[in-house]
Tab-separated table of C-alpha atoms and ligand atoms in Angstrom:
chain	number	residue	atom	x	y	z
A	41	MET	CA	-62.280	-57.407	-55.158
A	42	SER	CA	-58.779	-57.624	-56.597
A	43	ASN	CA	-56.347	-60.328	-55.612
A	44	TRP	CA	-54.234	-57.814	-53.745
A	45	GLU	CA	-57.252	-56.689	-51.742
A	46	ILE	CA	-57.899	-60.275	-50.722
A	47	LEU	CA	-54.353	-60.562	-49.512
A	48	TRP	CA	-54.666	-57.301	-47.609
A	49	LEU	CA	-57.757	-58.549	-45.831
A	50	GLU	CA	-55.913	-61.734	-44.940
A	51	ARG	CA	-52.794	-59.908	-43.830
A	52	ALA	CA	-53.064	-61.303	-40.305
A	53	GLN	CA	-52.110	-64.730	-41.689
A	54	PHE	CA	-49.022	-63.306	-43.339
A	55	ILE	CA	-48.023	-61.426	-40.258
A	56	ASP	CA	-48.422	-64.516	-38.082
A	57	GLY	CA	-46.440	-66.552	-40.565
A	58	PHE	CA	-43.745	-63.925	-40.823
A	59	ILE	CA	-43.370	-63.701	-37.061
A	60	SER	CA	-43.271	-67.456	-36.822
A	61	THR	CA	-40.557	-67.623	-39.489
A	62	LEU	CA	-38.538	-65.003	-37.640
A	63	GLU	CA	-38.900	-66.935	-34.383
A	64	ILE	CA	-37.865	-70.205	-35.942
A	65	PHE	CA	-34.982	-68.599	-37.768
A	66	GLY	CA	-33.781	-66.571	-34.769
A	67	LEU	CA	-33.845	-69.479	-32.364
A	68	SER	CA	-32.409	-72.109	-34.680
A	69	ILE	CA	-29.623	-69.958	-36.062
A	70	SER	CA	-28.574	-68.922	-32.557
A	71	VAL	CA	-28.432	-72.525	-31.470
A	72	ALA	CA	-26.635	-73.436	-34.712
A	73	PHE	CA	-24.037	-70.759	-34.003
A	74	VAL	CA	-23.427	-72.134	-30.529
A	75	ILE	CA	-23.231	-75.671	-31.911
A	76	GLY	CA	-20.700	-74.492	-34.501
A	77	CYS	CA	-18.571	-72.841	-31.815
A	78	GLY	CA	-18.822	-75.890	-29.576
A	79	MET	CA	-17.709	-78.215	-32.343
A	80	LEU	CA	-14.843	-75.949	-33.256
A	81	TYR	CA	-13.730	-75.971	-29.638
A	82	MET	CA	-13.728	-79.743	-29.593
A	83	LEU	CA	-11.843	-79.889	-32.892
A	84	GLU	CA	-9.351	-77.456	-31.328
A	85	GLY	CA	-7.814	-80.377	-29.458
A	86	ALA	CA	-9.845	-79.855	-26.307
A	87	LYS	CA	-11.416	-83.307	-26.651
A	88	PRO	CA	-9.037	-85.374	-28.777
A	89	ARG	CA	-11.121	-88.538	-28.628
A	90	LEU	CA	-14.174	-86.792	-30.055
A	91	GLU	CA	-12.332	-85.425	-33.034
A	92	VAL	CA	-12.832	-88.226	-35.544
A	93	PRO	CA	-16.494	-88.953	-34.713
A	94	LEU	CA	-17.165	-85.227	-34.872
A	95	ARG	CA	-15.557	-84.857	-38.273
A	96	ILE	CA	-17.596	-87.740	-39.593
A	97	PHE	CA	-20.761	-86.237	-38.152
A	98	VAL	CA	-20.106	-82.785	-39.622
A	99	ASP	CA	-19.279	-84.190	-43.024
A	100	SER	CA	-22.285	-86.476	-43.174
A	101	MET	CA	-24.574	-83.578	-42.226
A	102	ARG	CA	-23.089	-81.347	-44.887
A	103	MET	CA	-23.678	-83.997	-47.483
A	104	LEU	CA	-27.282	-84.621	-46.472
A	105	PRO	CA	-30.116	-82.728	-48.185
A	106	PHE	CA	-31.776	-80.563	-45.560
A	107	LEU	CA	-35.234	-81.827	-46.347
A	108	ILE	CA	-34.223	-85.393	-45.615
A	109	LEU	CA	-32.892	-84.380	-42.206
A	110	VAL	CA	-36.251	-82.727	-41.501
A	111	TYR	CA	-38.077	-85.894	-42.510
A	112	LEU	CA	-35.775	-87.969	-40.346
A	113	LEU	CA	-36.362	-85.862	-37.267
A	114	TYR	CA	-40.104	-85.580	-37.765
A	115	TYR	CA	-41.067	-88.977	-39.174
A	116	GLY	CA	-38.040	-91.078	-38.250
A	117	LEU	CA	-37.392	-90.251	-34.601
A	118	PRO	CA	-40.793	-91.452	-33.346
A	119	SER	CA	-39.751	-95.019	-34.184
A	120	PHE	CA	-37.003	-94.557	-31.588
A	121	GLY	CA	-39.561	-93.340	-29.099
A	122	ILE	CA	-38.703	-89.651	-29.502
A	123	ARG	CA	-41.675	-87.647	-30.680
A	124	LEU	CA	-41.052	-83.996	-31.509
A	125	ASN	CA	-43.832	-81.700	-32.640
A	126	ALA	CA	-43.361	-80.147	-36.068
A	127	TRP	CA	-42.086	-76.843	-34.722
A	128	TRP	CA	-39.362	-78.372	-32.562
A	129	ALA	CA	-38.407	-80.895	-35.218
A	130	GLY	CA	-37.957	-77.993	-37.624
A	131	VAL	CA	-35.944	-75.875	-35.229
A	132	GLY	CA	-33.837	-78.879	-34.275
A	133	ALA	CA	-33.107	-79.771	-37.882
A	134	LEU	CA	-32.129	-76.208	-38.767
A	135	ALA	CA	-29.940	-75.877	-35.686
A	136	VAL	CA	-28.029	-79.114	-36.209
A	137	TYR	CA	-27.711	-78.764	-39.976
A	138	HIS	CA	-26.478	-75.196	-39.985
A	139	GLY	CA	-24.467	-75.824	-36.831
A	140	CYS	CA	-22.398	-78.263	-38.858
A	141	TYR	CA	-21.971	-75.720	-41.625
A	142	PHE	CA	-20.852	-73.127	-39.095
A	143	ALA	CA	-18.369	-75.602	-37.661
A	144	GLU	CA	-16.955	-76.149	-41.129
A	145	ILE	CA	-16.728	-72.427	-41.861
A	146	PHE	CA	-15.034	-71.723	-38.532
A	147	ARG	CA	-12.591	-74.564	-38.979
A	148	GLY	CA	-11.615	-73.282	-42.387
A	149	VAL	CA	-10.902	-69.832	-40.992
A	150	ARG	CA	-9.111	-71.314	-37.995
A	151	GLN	CA	-6.619	-72.992	-40.282
A	152	THR	CA	-5.449	-69.657	-41.625
A	153	PHE	CA	-4.227	-68.588	-38.159
A	154	SER	CA	-0.512	-68.495	-37.512
A	155	PRO	CA	0.457	-70.914	-34.732
A	156	GLY	CA	2.401	-68.097	-33.087
A	157	GLN	CA	-0.676	-66.407	-31.653
A	158	VAL	CA	-1.666	-69.552	-29.837
A	159	GLU	CA	1.856	-70.010	-28.521
A	160	ALA	CA	1.841	-66.450	-27.267
A	161	ALA	CA	-1.403	-67.158	-25.445
A	162	ARG	CA	-0.015	-70.338	-23.924
A	163	ALA	CA	3.144	-68.516	-22.890
A	164	CYS	CA	0.954	-65.967	-21.105
A	165	GLY	CA	-0.667	-68.757	-19.121
A	166	PHE	CA	-3.964	-69.043	-20.985
A	167	ASN	CA	-5.653	-72.404	-20.688
A	168	THR	CA	-7.457	-73.876	-23.690
A	169	GLY	CA	-10.933	-72.691	-22.754
A	170	LYS	CA	-10.070	-69.069	-22.037
A	171	MET	CA	-7.791	-68.889	-25.039
A	172	PHE	CA	-10.581	-70.144	-27.244
A	173	LEU	CA	-13.186	-67.747	-25.901
A	174	ARG	CA	-11.038	-64.638	-25.675
A	175	LEU	CA	-8.532	-64.949	-28.490
A	176	ILE	CA	-9.548	-67.501	-31.099
A	177	LEU	CA	-13.317	-67.214	-31.333
A	178	PRO	CA	-13.548	-63.412	-31.652
A	179	GLN	CA	-11.042	-63.438	-34.471
A	180	ILE	CA	-12.778	-66.285	-36.226
A	181	ILE	CA	-16.074	-64.457	-36.101
A	182	MET	CA	-14.535	-61.278	-37.461
A	183	ARG	CA	-12.686	-63.060	-40.222
A	184	ALA	CA	-15.588	-65.337	-41.165
A	185	ARG	CA	-18.064	-62.463	-41.323
A	186	PRO	CA	-18.940	-62.670	-45.037
A	187	LEU	CA	-19.318	-66.451	-44.837
A	188	ILE	CA	-21.499	-66.125	-41.753
A	189	GLY	CA	-23.717	-63.669	-43.614
A	190	ASN	CA	-24.076	-66.134	-46.430
A	191	GLN	CA	-24.969	-68.942	-44.069
A	192	LEU	CA	-27.633	-66.822	-42.372
A	193	ILE	CA	-29.368	-66.392	-45.717
A	194	TYR	CA	-29.174	-70.112	-46.457
A	195	ALA	CA	-30.711	-70.847	-43.082
A	196	LEU	CA	-33.494	-68.329	-43.620
A	197	LYS	CA	-34.368	-69.927	-46.929
A	198	ASP	CA	-34.285	-73.387	-45.391
A	199	THR	CA	-37.047	-72.395	-42.950
A	200	ALA	CA	-39.402	-72.550	-45.945
A	201	PHE	CA	-38.895	-76.313	-46.170
A	202	LEU	CA	-40.653	-76.700	-42.847
A	203	VAL	CA	-44.001	-76.137	-44.531
A	204	ILE	CA	-43.707	-79.754	-45.608
A	205	ILE	CA	-43.906	-81.010	-42.031
A	206	THR	CA	-46.834	-78.643	-41.344
A	207	VAL	CA	-44.979	-75.902	-39.496
A	208	ARG	CA	-47.089	-72.748	-39.727
A	209	GLU	CA	-44.596	-70.233	-41.028
A	210	LEU	CA	-44.457	-67.679	-43.814
A	211	THR	CA	-44.425	-70.028	-46.790
A	212	ALA	CA	-47.207	-72.051	-45.198
A	213	ALA	CA	-49.316	-68.903	-44.928
A	214	ALA	CA	-48.834	-68.115	-48.611
A	215	ASN	CA	-49.515	-71.713	-49.513
A	216	SER	CA	-52.780	-71.810	-47.674
A	217	LEU	CA	-53.964	-68.437	-49.044
A	218	SER	CA	-53.064	-69.328	-52.580
A	219	GLY	CA	-54.965	-72.585	-52.138
A	220	THR	CA	-58.037	-70.980	-50.631
A	221	TYR	CA	-58.388	-68.134	-53.134
A	222	PHE	CA	-56.283	-69.505	-55.965
A	223	ILE	CA	-53.971	-66.496	-56.181
A	224	PRO	CA	-50.522	-68.163	-56.115
A	225	THR	CA	-48.600	-65.385	-57.875
A	226	GLU	CA	-49.628	-62.556	-55.602
A	227	ALA	CA	-49.328	-64.646	-52.450
A	228	PHE	CA	-45.823	-65.780	-53.272
A	229	VAL	CA	-44.743	-62.327	-54.382
A	230	VAL	CA	-45.539	-61.100	-50.881
A	231	VAL	CA	-43.565	-63.957	-49.376
A	232	ILE	CA	-40.585	-63.338	-51.617
A	233	GLY	CA	-40.672	-59.696	-50.551
A	234	CYS	CA	-40.573	-60.764	-46.908
A	235	TYR	CA	-37.589	-63.108	-47.413
A	236	TRP	CA	-35.758	-60.432	-49.353
A	237	LEU	CA	-36.454	-57.845	-46.700
A	238	VAL	CA	-34.974	-60.021	-43.959
A	239	SER	CA	-32.028	-61.117	-46.103
A	240	MET	CA	-31.158	-57.597	-47.096
A	241	SER	CA	-31.393	-56.317	-43.536
A	242	MET	CA	-29.015	-59.060	-42.452
A	243	GLU	CA	-26.638	-58.257	-45.295
A	244	LEU	CA	-26.665	-54.630	-44.270
A	245	ILE	CA	-25.916	-55.406	-40.635
A	246	ILE	CA	-23.159	-57.845	-41.552
A	247	LYS	CA	-21.659	-55.285	-43.885
A	248	GLN	CA	-21.729	-52.662	-41.134
A	249	CYS	CA	-19.900	-55.083	-38.855
A	250	GLY	CA	-17.168	-55.081	-41.495
A	251	ARG	CA	-15.854	-51.895	-39.980
A	252	PHE	CA	-14.690	-53.855	-36.942
A	253	SER	CA	-12.639	-56.238	-39.026
A	254	ALA	CA	-11.383	-53.597	-41.450
A	255	LYS	CA	-9.878	-51.637	-38.574
A	256	ARG	CA	-7.924	-54.716	-37.570
A	257	GLY	CA	-6.773	-55.467	-41.092
A	258	PHE	CA	-8.852	-58.661	-41.429
A	259	ASP	CA	-10.770	-57.798	-44.548
A	260	ASN	CA	-8.227	-59.101	-46.961
A	261	VAL	CA	-8.987	-62.642	-45.785
B	191	MET	CA	19.073	-74.071	-4.830
B	192	SER	CA	19.248	-70.588	-3.425
B	193	GLU	CA	16.464	-68.061	-3.086
B	194	ALA	CA	18.126	-65.987	-5.751
B	195	THR	CA	17.703	-68.471	-8.594
B	196	ALA	CA	15.127	-67.416	-11.184
B	197	VAL	CA	15.533	-70.356	-13.537
B	198	SER	CA	17.295	-73.602	-12.948
B	199	ILE	CA	17.717	-76.199	-15.643
B	200	GLN	CA	19.202	-79.578	-14.819
B	201	ASN	CA	20.033	-82.392	-17.194
B	202	LEU	CA	17.685	-81.207	-19.874
B	203	SER	CA	17.444	-83.452	-22.942
B	204	LYS	CA	15.072	-83.284	-25.850
B	205	SER	CA	14.783	-85.166	-29.131
B	206	PHE	CA	12.650	-84.593	-32.188
B	207	ASP	CA	12.002	-87.882	-33.979
B	208	GLU	CA	15.123	-89.681	-32.755
B	209	ILE	CA	17.352	-86.667	-33.336
B	210	GLU	CA	18.745	-85.325	-30.097
B	211	VAL	CA	18.374	-81.558	-30.139
B	212	LEU	CA	19.370	-80.879	-26.521
B	213	ARG	CA	21.694	-83.067	-24.504
B	214	ASP	CA	22.188	-82.803	-20.750
B	215	VAL	CA	21.904	-79.054	-20.589
B	216	ASP	CA	22.447	-77.406	-17.209
B	217	LEU	CA	21.850	-73.727	-16.706
B	218	MET	CA	21.274	-71.483	-13.713
B	219	VAL	CA	19.921	-68.001	-14.097
B	220	ASN	CA	20.097	-65.855	-10.998
B	221	LYS	CA	17.554	-63.181	-10.248
B	222	GLY	CA	18.426	-59.971	-12.019
B	223	GLU	CA	20.829	-61.709	-14.333
B	224	VAL	CA	20.879	-61.517	-18.128
B	225	VAL	CA	21.942	-64.689	-19.900
B	226	THR	CA	22.383	-64.735	-23.649
B	227	ILE	CA	22.375	-67.939	-25.613
B	228	LEU	CA	24.488	-67.992	-28.745
B	229	GLY	CA	25.049	-70.722	-31.274
B	230	SER	CA	24.742	-71.424	-34.951
B	231	SER	CA	21.438	-72.129	-36.631
B	232	GLY	CA	19.920	-75.431	-35.602
B	233	SER	CA	22.048	-75.761	-32.462
B	234	GLY	CA	18.935	-75.935	-30.274
B	235	LYS	CA	18.706	-72.378	-28.907
B	236	SER	CA	14.992	-71.946	-29.536
B	237	THR	CA	14.242	-75.405	-28.254
B	238	LEU	CA	16.112	-74.690	-25.021
B	239	LEU	CA	14.227	-71.450	-24.511
B	240	ARG	CA	10.892	-73.040	-25.311
B	241	CYS	CA	11.500	-75.842	-22.843
B	242	ILE	CA	11.796	-73.280	-20.057
B	243	ASN	CA	8.090	-72.446	-20.362
B	244	TRP	CA	7.172	-75.918	-21.584
B	245	LEU	CA	6.123	-74.841	-25.070
B	246	GLU	CA	8.312	-77.798	-25.917
B	247	GLN	CA	8.105	-80.742	-23.601
B	248	PRO	CA	11.548	-82.032	-22.617
B	249	ASP	CA	12.256	-85.747	-22.597
B	250	ARG	CA	14.367	-85.589	-19.458
B	251	GLY	CA	15.507	-83.048	-16.943
B	252	ILE	CA	14.189	-80.713	-14.292
B	253	ILE	CA	13.270	-77.112	-14.922
B	254	LYS	CA	12.318	-74.775	-12.114
B	255	ILE	CA	10.978	-71.245	-12.308
B	256	ALA	CA	11.761	-69.392	-9.077
B	257	GLY	CA	12.010	-72.719	-7.300
B	258	GLN	CA	8.800	-74.134	-8.705
B	259	ARG	CA	9.050	-77.104	-10.999
B	260	ILE	CA	7.324	-76.710	-14.362
B	261	GLY	CA	5.582	-79.508	-16.265
B	262	VAL	CA	5.692	-82.066	-13.464
B	263	THR	CA	3.812	-81.922	-10.166
B	264	ASP	CA	5.370	-82.486	-6.759
B	265	GLY	CA	3.908	-85.987	-6.927
B	266	GLY	CA	5.906	-86.653	-10.098
B	267	LYS	CA	2.903	-86.698	-12.440
B	268	PRO	CA	2.597	-84.584	-15.603
B	269	MET	CA	0.911	-81.291	-14.829
B	270	SER	CA	-2.635	-80.690	-16.012
B	271	MET	CA	-3.161	-77.905	-18.533
B	272	ARG	CA	-4.401	-75.696	-15.730
B	273	GLU	CA	-1.443	-76.302	-13.417
B	274	LEU	CA	0.952	-75.799	-16.286
B	275	ALA	CA	-0.705	-72.518	-17.237
B	276	LYS	CA	-0.155	-71.240	-13.689
B	277	VAL	CA	3.591	-71.815	-13.806
B	278	ARG	CA	3.854	-70.508	-17.341
B	279	ALA	CA	2.241	-67.292	-16.222
B	280	ARG	CA	5.383	-66.691	-14.163
B	281	THR	CA	7.429	-66.398	-17.324
B	282	GLY	CA	7.141	-63.904	-20.144
B	283	MET	CA	8.086	-64.724	-23.692
B	284	VAL	CA	8.926	-62.538	-26.669
B	285	PHE	CA	8.916	-64.213	-30.072
B	286	GLN	CA	10.779	-63.522	-33.250
B	287	SER	CA	7.481	-62.970	-35.084
B	288	PHE	CA	5.854	-60.777	-32.367
B	289	ASN	CA	2.632	-62.828	-32.255
B	290	LEU	CA	0.405	-59.997	-31.102
B	291	TRP	CA	-3.312	-60.733	-31.080
B	292	PRO	CA	-4.564	-58.830	-34.105
B	293	HIS	CA	-8.155	-58.318	-32.950
B	294	LEU	CA	-7.092	-56.445	-29.817
B	295	ASN	CA	-5.635	-52.988	-29.741
B	296	VAL	CA	-2.242	-52.328	-28.199
B	297	LEU	CA	-3.593	-51.593	-24.733
B	298	HIS	CA	-5.788	-54.678	-24.710
B	299	ASN	CA	-2.980	-56.871	-25.966
B	300	VAL	CA	-1.133	-55.856	-22.821
B	301	THR	CA	-4.064	-56.139	-20.389
B	302	GLU	CA	-5.603	-59.340	-21.770
B	303	ALA	CA	-3.568	-61.867	-19.825
B	304	PRO	CA	-3.329	-59.903	-16.549
B	305	ILE	CA	-7.132	-59.612	-16.490
B	306	HIS	CA	-8.101	-63.032	-17.765
B	307	VAL	CA	-5.222	-65.144	-16.481
B	308	LEU	CA	-4.090	-63.385	-13.330
B	309	GLY	CA	-7.543	-62.083	-12.442
B	310	LYS	CA	-6.509	-58.449	-12.054
B	311	SER	CA	-9.135	-55.740	-12.206
B	312	ARG	CA	-9.374	-53.832	-15.469
B	313	SER	CA	-8.376	-50.549	-13.872
B	314	GLU	CA	-5.325	-52.045	-12.219
B	315	ALA	CA	-4.284	-53.853	-15.389
B	316	GLU	CA	-4.712	-50.728	-17.499
B	317	ALA	CA	-2.765	-48.550	-15.124
B	318	TYR	CA	0.151	-50.968	-15.222
B	319	ALA	CA	-0.188	-51.395	-18.996
B	320	HIS	CA	0.108	-47.645	-19.514
B	321	GLU	CA	3.189	-47.623	-17.337
B	322	LEU	CA	4.747	-50.425	-19.401
B	323	LEU	CA	3.776	-48.907	-22.734
B	324	ASP	CA	5.463	-45.760	-21.553
B	325	LYS	CA	8.550	-47.746	-20.716
B	326	VAL	CA	8.748	-49.252	-24.222
B	327	GLY	CA	7.851	-45.944	-25.843
B	328	MET	CA	4.477	-47.053	-27.177
B	329	SER	CA	1.974	-45.168	-25.032
B	330	HIS	CA	1.018	-42.927	-27.958
B	331	LYS	CA	-0.217	-46.037	-29.818
B	332	ALA	CA	-2.337	-47.516	-27.033
B	333	LYS	CA	-5.505	-47.415	-29.142
B	334	ALA	CA	-3.907	-48.623	-32.368
B	335	TYR	CA	-4.371	-52.103	-33.777
B	336	PRO	CA	-1.317	-54.292	-34.453
B	337	ASN	CA	-1.766	-54.233	-38.237
B	338	THR	CA	-0.999	-50.505	-38.246
B	339	LEU	CA	2.343	-50.844	-36.424
B	340	SER	CA	5.870	-51.287	-37.733
B	341	GLY	CA	7.766	-54.424	-36.797
B	342	GLY	CA	9.812	-52.611	-34.183
B	343	GLN	CA	6.669	-51.151	-32.650
B	344	LYS	CA	4.986	-54.546	-32.614
B	345	GLN	CA	7.943	-56.075	-30.856
B	346	ARG	CA	7.978	-53.347	-28.227
B	347	VAL	CA	4.284	-53.980	-27.560
B	348	ALA	CA	5.024	-57.698	-27.341
B	349	ILE	CA	7.669	-56.903	-24.729
B	350	ALA	CA	5.155	-54.853	-22.745
B	351	ARG	CA	2.647	-57.678	-23.000
B	352	ALA	CA	5.143	-60.144	-21.545
B	353	LEU	CA	6.188	-57.707	-18.804
B	354	ALA	CA	2.567	-57.203	-17.791
B	355	MET	CA	2.541	-60.674	-16.250
B	356	ARG	CA	5.205	-59.480	-13.777
B	357	PRO	CA	7.239	-62.536	-14.752
B	358	GLU	CA	10.115	-64.037	-12.810
B	359	VAL	CA	12.008	-64.279	-16.056
B	360	MET	CA	11.706	-62.840	-19.549
B	361	LEU	CA	12.528	-65.163	-22.438
B	362	PHE	CA	13.489	-63.604	-25.777
B	363	ASP	CA	13.811	-65.745	-28.913
B	364	GLU	CA	15.689	-63.698	-31.501
B	365	PRO	CA	13.576	-60.628	-30.837
B	366	THR	CA	15.136	-58.608	-33.649
B	367	SER	CA	15.667	-61.212	-36.347
B	368	ALA	CA	12.438	-60.417	-38.187
B	369	LEU	CA	13.070	-56.666	-38.198
B	370	ASP	CA	14.402	-54.347	-40.845
B	371	PRO	CA	17.926	-53.320	-39.864
B	372	GLU	CA	16.912	-49.751	-39.055
B	373	LEU	CA	14.311	-50.991	-36.553
B	374	VAL	CA	16.613	-53.315	-34.631
B	375	GLY	CA	18.079	-50.545	-32.506
B	376	GLU	CA	14.830	-49.393	-30.929
B	377	VAL	CA	14.026	-52.897	-29.699
B	378	LEU	CA	17.526	-53.584	-28.388
B	379	ALA	CA	17.434	-50.252	-26.567
B	380	VAL	CA	14.276	-51.315	-24.754
B	381	ILE	CA	15.818	-54.640	-23.735
B	382	LYS	CA	18.949	-52.872	-22.528
B	383	ALA	CA	16.834	-50.555	-20.413
B	384	LEU	CA	15.108	-53.547	-18.876
B	385	SER	CA	18.400	-55.127	-17.955
B	386	ALA	CA	19.428	-51.892	-16.266
B	387	GLU	CA	16.241	-52.070	-14.237
B	388	GLY	CA	17.199	-55.504	-12.982
B	389	TYR	CA	14.863	-57.736	-14.949
B	390	THR	CA	15.928	-61.355	-15.246
B	391	MET	CA	16.250	-62.290	-18.900
B	392	VAL	CA	17.295	-65.174	-21.091
B	393	ILE	CA	17.966	-63.979	-24.616
B	394	VAL	CA	18.659	-65.862	-27.812
B	395	THR	CA	20.231	-63.459	-30.270
B	396	HIS	CA	22.566	-63.060	-33.194
B	397	GLU	CA	23.449	-59.478	-32.258
B	398	MET	CA	26.966	-59.874	-30.897
B	399	THR	CA	27.588	-56.278	-29.862
B	400	PHE	CA	24.325	-56.259	-28.001
B	401	ALA	CA	25.029	-59.607	-26.341
B	402	ARG	CA	28.374	-58.376	-25.171
B	403	ALA	CA	26.923	-55.177	-23.755
B	404	VAL	CA	23.896	-56.596	-22.010
B	405	SER	CA	24.895	-60.031	-20.697
B	406	ASP	CA	26.071	-61.173	-17.311
B	407	GLN	CA	26.601	-64.652	-18.652
B	408	VAL	CA	27.028	-65.918	-22.208
B	409	VAL	CA	26.284	-69.488	-23.095
B	410	PHE	CA	27.285	-71.144	-26.349
B	411	LEU	CA	25.252	-74.035	-27.683
B	412	GLU	CA	26.660	-76.479	-30.187
B	413	LYS	CA	24.652	-79.493	-31.341
B	414	GLY	CA	22.470	-79.334	-28.272
B	415	ARG	CA	25.259	-79.079	-25.725
B	416	ILE	CA	26.581	-76.067	-23.884
B	417	ILE	CA	30.224	-76.095	-24.901
B	418	GLU	CA	31.204	-72.783	-23.389
B	419	ARG	CA	29.893	-70.425	-20.748
B	420	ALA	CA	31.583	-67.317	-19.470
B	421	ASP	CA	31.131	-63.688	-18.604
B	422	PRO	CA	30.910	-61.577	-21.783
B	423	GLU	CA	34.416	-60.125	-21.459
B	424	THR	CA	36.022	-63.551	-21.360
B	425	PHE	CA	33.690	-65.028	-23.908
B	426	PHE	CA	34.278	-62.393	-26.543
B	427	THR	CA	37.984	-61.772	-25.986
B	428	ARG	CA	39.507	-65.111	-25.007
B	429	PRO	CA	37.099	-68.001	-25.544
B	430	ASP	CA	38.219	-71.458	-24.514
B	431	THR	CA	37.217	-73.394	-27.559
B	432	GLU	CA	38.258	-73.240	-31.158
B	433	ARG	CA	34.566	-73.572	-32.118
B	434	VAL	CA	33.610	-70.334	-30.395
B	435	ARG	CA	36.622	-68.507	-31.821
B	436	LYS	CA	35.508	-69.498	-35.306
B	437	PHE	CA	31.931	-68.493	-34.566
B	438	LEU	CA	33.013	-65.074	-33.326
B	439	GLU	CA	35.262	-64.489	-36.304
B	440	ARG	CA	32.419	-65.253	-38.668
B	441	ASN	CA	29.964	-63.048	-36.829
B	442	GLU	CA	32.171	-60.030	-36.420
B	443	GLY	CA	30.534	-58.636	-39.531
C	596	LIG	N1	8.935	-79.130	-33.852
C	596	LIG	C1	10.041	-79.698	-34.354
C	596	LIG	N2	9.978	-80.911	-34.956
C	596	LIG	C2	11.077	-81.483	-35.464
C	596	LIG	N3	12.303	-80.951	-35.411
C	596	LIG	C3	12.428	-79.767	-34.834
C	596	LIG	C4	11.312	-79.062	-34.265
C	596	LIG	N4	11.744	-77.894	-33.769
C	596	LIG	C5	13.074	-77.866	-33.987
C	596	LIG	N5	13.497	-78.974	-34.629
C	596	LIG	C6	14.887	-79.279	-35.004
C	596	LIG	O1	15.685	-79.161	-33.875
C	596	LIG	C7	16.935	-78.561	-34.157
C	596	LIG	C8	17.133	-77.344	-33.275
C	596	LIG	O2	16.177	-76.374	-33.594
C	596	LIG	P1	16.098	-74.959	-32.896
C	596	LIG	O3	14.956	-74.268	-33.484
C	596	LIG	O4	16.142	-75.139	-31.429
C	596	LIG	O5	17.450	-74.311	-33.392
C	596	LIG	P2	17.970	-72.823	-33.208
C	596	LIG	O6	19.279	-72.915	-32.559
C	596	LIG	O7	16.923	-72.003	-32.558
C	596	LIG	O8	18.152	-72.372	-34.719
C	596	LIG	P3	17.882	-70.939	-35.393
C	596	LIG	O9	19.072	-70.083	-35.084
C	596	LIG	O10	17.801	-71.278	-36.850
C	596	LIG	O11	16.618	-70.423	-34.841
C	596	LIG	C9	16.896	-78.234	-35.643
C	596	LIG	O12	17.602	-79.218	-36.316
C	596	LIG	C10	15.435	-78.287	-35.994
C	596	LIG	O13	15.267	-78.723	-37.315
C	597	LIG	MG1	15.628	-70.419	-33.201
């Protein structure tokens, strides 16, 4: 039996791992996106007293290796009486970590806005919340599109770290198969193919979304 | 104050870092009246206009929009963001730099605030928006995005957007100053048409011929004080002060 045939027979493990990776990625990146938007809103002057602590938090997250955050949540939190299982610790770490990156991306784009748009919104009677949701956020998302695409790929790759805290995802599946049958090359080639497939699909979708921003003249940003 | 007052400003003062930009300004704008504010650069025209809708917060003074005080509640406390937004919605403002929302097409720029601030239904807001776009000559561009419009077209959309709030007063801050000379006329024509329809407007402008033609009252600001106010005929032909005479001579072109 060739190595590839072994992998084919064990395909259920890959499929389970792949689905698990997609679940983890989908959930955590969605939460991260919301966290990023929420932080941006607070940095928008909605909660002036939170601004400095928030900045410090975002910066310290960005400067922390992801793996260490995972360790902290999984091995460190129990000493404070909070015990997360590996799956939730992983999702939580991804969400918070990439949420901070999203916040930073959004803030950078936000600073390129002319103040006039916001004044026009205020003059029309928009309050901060509605203005943010209807006028600022949609533009930020359209303008930040390429950066968002990039961040999605980073986040997808970071899911592979979770194998270290025993989350059963795609890399874990390859790891266990390569250990059992000693076929590391073939097992990891399959995994690489899976990550590439997802990354390229996301790139394609993000690129397609470019039409929305091109029509509005945003793509020079 | 009478029923017919759209904007009343009493004792308005405002400083930026110790420098007094407006000093004890009083101004009444009656319903249906057009008031133009003239003055040299830095005299405080924009600041005065922006105090009317509280984009700048005055240090002293009382400003009322159709009888309702802006910025301060009946109890004398500063208004919350939400209360302030409600009063602001009764004014419409047109900026020198248009400030359209670039992610929304022309129609949605006009319907955005009526739907999401005033709570109008989409169909009602769109019907009125089409009417207004017609009025400013932009209905053929309803689906276009702002980045595809000329400056004059953008400004006409911005005017429609402000009108869509059915404001008590329209505030214009140098609406044609950012435009190429050949585009100025189309915007001034729209504003003139509005005045003929009886809209109440306060206009800061450097276009003297236009000011003379459109105004009911001309106000001249100098170092944050109103030093002359008159009907346009008097103002432009026999001003009281030497300062205004000089200003008019220089701006005759
Ligand atoms: N946000 C601000 N902070 C500090 N100073 C300001 C601010 N806005 C205006 N000023 C100052 O206040 C004075 C009046 O400004 P304002 O913009 O009201 O003048 P203006 O009459 O509209 O002039 P222009 O014709 O150039 O538009 C100027 O000296 C200006 O530098
Ligand atoms: Mg000005």
